[in-house]
Short mmCIF file of C-alpha atoms in Angstrom, two decimals:
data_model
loop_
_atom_site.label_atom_id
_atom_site.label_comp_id
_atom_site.label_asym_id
_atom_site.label_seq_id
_atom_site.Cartn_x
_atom_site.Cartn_y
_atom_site.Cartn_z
CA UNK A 1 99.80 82.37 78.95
CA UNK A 2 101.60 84.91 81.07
CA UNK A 3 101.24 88.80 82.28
CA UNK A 4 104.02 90.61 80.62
CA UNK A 5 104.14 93.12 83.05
CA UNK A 6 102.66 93.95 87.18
CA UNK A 7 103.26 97.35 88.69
CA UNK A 8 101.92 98.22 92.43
CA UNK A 9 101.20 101.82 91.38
CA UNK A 10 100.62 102.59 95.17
CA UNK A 11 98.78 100.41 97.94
CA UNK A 12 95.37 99.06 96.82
CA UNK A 13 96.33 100.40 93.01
CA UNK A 14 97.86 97.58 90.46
CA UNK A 15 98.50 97.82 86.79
CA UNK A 16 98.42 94.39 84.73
CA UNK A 17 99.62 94.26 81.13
CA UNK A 18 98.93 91.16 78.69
CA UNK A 19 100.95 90.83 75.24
CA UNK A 20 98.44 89.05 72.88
CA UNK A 21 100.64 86.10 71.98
CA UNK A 22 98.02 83.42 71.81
CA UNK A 23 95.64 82.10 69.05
CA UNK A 24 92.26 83.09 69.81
CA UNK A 25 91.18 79.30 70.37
CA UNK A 26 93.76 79.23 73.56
CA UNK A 27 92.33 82.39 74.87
CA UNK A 28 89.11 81.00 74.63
CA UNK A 29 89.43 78.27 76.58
CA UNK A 30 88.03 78.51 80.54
CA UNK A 31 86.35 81.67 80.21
CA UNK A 32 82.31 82.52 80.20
CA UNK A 33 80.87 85.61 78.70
CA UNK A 34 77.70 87.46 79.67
CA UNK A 35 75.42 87.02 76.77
CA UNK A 36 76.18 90.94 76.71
CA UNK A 37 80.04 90.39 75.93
CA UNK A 38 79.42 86.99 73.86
CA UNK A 39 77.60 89.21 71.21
CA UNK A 40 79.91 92.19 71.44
CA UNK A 41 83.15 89.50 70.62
CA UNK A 42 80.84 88.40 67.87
CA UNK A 43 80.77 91.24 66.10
CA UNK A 44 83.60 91.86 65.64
CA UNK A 45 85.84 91.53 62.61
CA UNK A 46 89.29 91.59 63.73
CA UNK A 47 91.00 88.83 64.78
CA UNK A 48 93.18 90.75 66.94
CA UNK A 49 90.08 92.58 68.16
CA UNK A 50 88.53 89.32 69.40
CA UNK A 51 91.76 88.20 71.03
CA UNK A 52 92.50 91.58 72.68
CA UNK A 53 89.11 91.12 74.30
CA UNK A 54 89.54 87.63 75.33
CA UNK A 55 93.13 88.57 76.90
CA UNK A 56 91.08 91.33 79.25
CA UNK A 57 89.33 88.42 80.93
CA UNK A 58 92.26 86.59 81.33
CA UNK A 59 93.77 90.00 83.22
CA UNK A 60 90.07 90.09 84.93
CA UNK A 61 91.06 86.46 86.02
CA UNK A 62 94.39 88.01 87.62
CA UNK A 63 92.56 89.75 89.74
CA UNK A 64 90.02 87.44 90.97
CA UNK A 65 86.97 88.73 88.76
CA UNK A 66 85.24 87.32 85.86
CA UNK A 67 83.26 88.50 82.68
CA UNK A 68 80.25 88.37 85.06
CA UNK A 69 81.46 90.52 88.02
CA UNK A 70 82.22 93.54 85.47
CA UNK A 71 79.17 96.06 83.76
CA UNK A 72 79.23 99.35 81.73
CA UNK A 73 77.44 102.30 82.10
CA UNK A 74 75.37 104.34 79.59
CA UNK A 75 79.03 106.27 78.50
CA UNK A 76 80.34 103.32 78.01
CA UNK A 77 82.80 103.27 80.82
CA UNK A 78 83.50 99.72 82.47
CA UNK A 79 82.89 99.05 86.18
CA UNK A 80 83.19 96.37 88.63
CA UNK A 81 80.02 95.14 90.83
CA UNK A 82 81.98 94.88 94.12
CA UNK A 83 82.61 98.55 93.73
CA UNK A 84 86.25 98.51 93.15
CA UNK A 85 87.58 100.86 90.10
CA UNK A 86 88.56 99.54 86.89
CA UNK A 87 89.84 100.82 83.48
CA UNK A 88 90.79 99.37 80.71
CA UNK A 89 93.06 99.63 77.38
CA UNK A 90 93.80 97.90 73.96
CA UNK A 91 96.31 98.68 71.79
CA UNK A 92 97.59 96.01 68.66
CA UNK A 93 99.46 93.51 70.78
CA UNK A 94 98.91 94.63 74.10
CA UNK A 95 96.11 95.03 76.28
CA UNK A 96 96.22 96.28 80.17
CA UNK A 97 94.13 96.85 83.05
CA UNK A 98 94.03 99.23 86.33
CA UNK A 99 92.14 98.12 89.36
CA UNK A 100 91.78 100.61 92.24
CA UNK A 101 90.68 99.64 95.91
CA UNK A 102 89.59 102.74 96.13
CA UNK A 103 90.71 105.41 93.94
CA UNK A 104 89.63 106.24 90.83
CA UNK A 105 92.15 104.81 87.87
CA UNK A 106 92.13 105.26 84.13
CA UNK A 107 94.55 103.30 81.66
CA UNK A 108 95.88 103.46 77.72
CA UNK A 109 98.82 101.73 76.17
CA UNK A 110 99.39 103.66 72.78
CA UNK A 111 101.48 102.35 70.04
CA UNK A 112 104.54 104.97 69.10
CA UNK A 113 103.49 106.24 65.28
CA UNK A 114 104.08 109.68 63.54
CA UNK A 115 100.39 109.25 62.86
CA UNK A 116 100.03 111.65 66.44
CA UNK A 117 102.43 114.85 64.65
CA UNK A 118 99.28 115.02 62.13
CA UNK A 119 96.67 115.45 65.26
CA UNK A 120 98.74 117.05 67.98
CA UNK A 121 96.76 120.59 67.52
CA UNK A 122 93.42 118.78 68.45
CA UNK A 123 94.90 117.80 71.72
CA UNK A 124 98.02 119.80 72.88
CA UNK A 125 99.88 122.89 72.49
CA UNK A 126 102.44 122.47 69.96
CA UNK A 127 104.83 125.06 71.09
CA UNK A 128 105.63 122.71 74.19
CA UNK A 129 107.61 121.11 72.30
CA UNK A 130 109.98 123.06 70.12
CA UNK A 131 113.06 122.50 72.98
CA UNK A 132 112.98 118.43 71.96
CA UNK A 133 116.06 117.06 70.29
CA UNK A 134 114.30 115.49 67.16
CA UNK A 135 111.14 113.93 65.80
CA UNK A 136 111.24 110.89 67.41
CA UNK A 137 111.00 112.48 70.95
CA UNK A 138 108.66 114.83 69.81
CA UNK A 139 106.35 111.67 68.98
CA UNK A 140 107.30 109.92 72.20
CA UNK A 141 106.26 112.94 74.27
CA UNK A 142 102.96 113.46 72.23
CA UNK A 143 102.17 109.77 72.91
CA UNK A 144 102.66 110.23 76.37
CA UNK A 145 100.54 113.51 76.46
CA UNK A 146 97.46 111.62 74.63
CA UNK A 147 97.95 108.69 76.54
CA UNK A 148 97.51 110.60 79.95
CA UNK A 149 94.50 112.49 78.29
CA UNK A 150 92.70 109.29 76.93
CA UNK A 151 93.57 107.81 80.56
CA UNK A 152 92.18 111.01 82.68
CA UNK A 153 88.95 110.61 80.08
CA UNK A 154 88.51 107.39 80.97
CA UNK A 155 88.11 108.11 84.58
CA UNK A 156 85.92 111.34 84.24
CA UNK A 157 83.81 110.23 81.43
CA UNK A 158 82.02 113.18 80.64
CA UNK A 159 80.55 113.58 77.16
CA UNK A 160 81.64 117.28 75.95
CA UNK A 161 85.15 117.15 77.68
CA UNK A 162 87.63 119.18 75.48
CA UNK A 163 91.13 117.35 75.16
CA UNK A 164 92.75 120.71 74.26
CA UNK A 165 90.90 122.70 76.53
CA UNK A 166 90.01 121.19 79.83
CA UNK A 167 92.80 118.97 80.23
CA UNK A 168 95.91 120.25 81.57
CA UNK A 169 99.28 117.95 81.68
CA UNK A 170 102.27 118.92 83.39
CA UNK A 171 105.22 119.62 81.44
CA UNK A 172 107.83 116.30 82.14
CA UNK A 173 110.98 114.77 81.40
CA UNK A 174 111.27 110.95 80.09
CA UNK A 175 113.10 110.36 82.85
CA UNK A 176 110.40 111.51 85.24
CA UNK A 177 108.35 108.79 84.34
CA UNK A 178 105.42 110.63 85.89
CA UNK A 179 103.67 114.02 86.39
CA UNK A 180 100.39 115.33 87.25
CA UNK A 181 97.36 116.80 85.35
CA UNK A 182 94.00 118.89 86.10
CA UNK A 183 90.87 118.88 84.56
CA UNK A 184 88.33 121.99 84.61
CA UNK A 185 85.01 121.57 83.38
CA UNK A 186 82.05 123.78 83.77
CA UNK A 187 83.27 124.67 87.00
CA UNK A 188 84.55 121.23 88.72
CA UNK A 189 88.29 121.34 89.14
CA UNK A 190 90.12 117.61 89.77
CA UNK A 191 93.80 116.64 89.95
CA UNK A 192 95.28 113.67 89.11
CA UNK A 193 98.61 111.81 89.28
CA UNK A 194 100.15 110.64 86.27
CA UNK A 195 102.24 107.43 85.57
CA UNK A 196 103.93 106.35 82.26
CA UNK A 197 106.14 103.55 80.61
CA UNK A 198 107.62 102.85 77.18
CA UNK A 199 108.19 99.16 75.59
CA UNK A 200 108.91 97.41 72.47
CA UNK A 201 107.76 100.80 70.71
CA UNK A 202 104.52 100.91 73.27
CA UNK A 203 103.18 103.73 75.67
CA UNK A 204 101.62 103.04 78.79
CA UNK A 205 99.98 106.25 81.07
CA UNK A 206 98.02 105.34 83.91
CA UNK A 207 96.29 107.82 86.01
CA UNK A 208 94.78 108.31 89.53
CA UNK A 209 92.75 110.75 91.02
CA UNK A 210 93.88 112.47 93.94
CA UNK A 211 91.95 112.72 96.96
#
């Protein structure tokens, strides 16, 4: 078993990403549940589901935690008991976490399908992206875009929070490999810095808030 990929996103920020290559009995093997998690992996139906979530404690393991050192609140949104920040992602074969010393961190890995064209208008402004050279760039950037949105959710975790309305991402480049964003809502204005990666047909956008 093996991280596929480690990125020091700044000091006291790390990104870990797992590809799910093992059975589930492998990834089963050396870690305890909470009773909490134990019946959540029961339920569920999907092989790759259950593995997915057994691969997250194996990234927990990475960074020194266990299933017992992380809880979720009432929105669902995961958090470690030392006080450190923590997001998480799942996506078909990969999986990937963001720990923050400090800052506040949100994560999503995204698989690359023409499935986003049909949704775009629920999330973005399509006209951004009438200058792009053909389809398949106009999916990669849309991937991107939701990714940083699902990311920036996952840190502010408000119930209510419009995608196409209160979340503003900066126009990029590929090359780039990063912009910011800004959320408004009801009044609170936050800013955040955005990261992002493409492999084997994946998105990854992680995001921190600025200070």
């Amino acid at each position: 078993m093996a991280i596929y990929k480690t990125i020091t996103v700044r000091p006291g920020v790390v990104v870990h990403i797992w590809k799910i290559e093992e059975t589930e009995e492998e990834l089963s093997r050396d870690i305890v549940l909470t009773p909490h998690c134990q019946n959540r992996l029961n339920g569920m139906k999907s092989e790759l589901h259950r593995r997915g979530f057994l691969s997250i404690r194996h990234l927990l393991a990475v960074v020194g935690y266990t299933d017992h050192d992380l809880y979720y609140d009432e929105a669902g949104k995961p958090h470690l008991k030392d006080g450190r920040h923590i997001s998480i992602t799942h996506s078909h074969e990969f999986t990937g976490i963001i720990v923050g010393d400090f800052d506040e961190v949100g994560i999503d890995i995204e698989m690359q399908r023409d499935k986003i064209l049909r949704i775009a208008n629920k999330f973005t402004p399509l006209e951004e992206y009438r200058t792009l050279a053909n389809t398949d760039a106009v999916i990669r950037k849309l991937t991107i875009v939701w990714g940083a949105k699902e990311s920036l959710y996952k840190i502010y975790a408000q119930h209510g929070l419009s995608f196409l309305h209160h979340v503003d991402v900066k126009d990029f480049s590929f090359s780039d490999s990063k912009t910011t964003a800004e959320i408004l809502y009801h009044g609170d204005q936050s800013f955040y810095d955005i990261n992002f990666l493409e492999f084997e047909d994946y998105t990854c956008v992680y995001a921190v808030k600025q200070v």
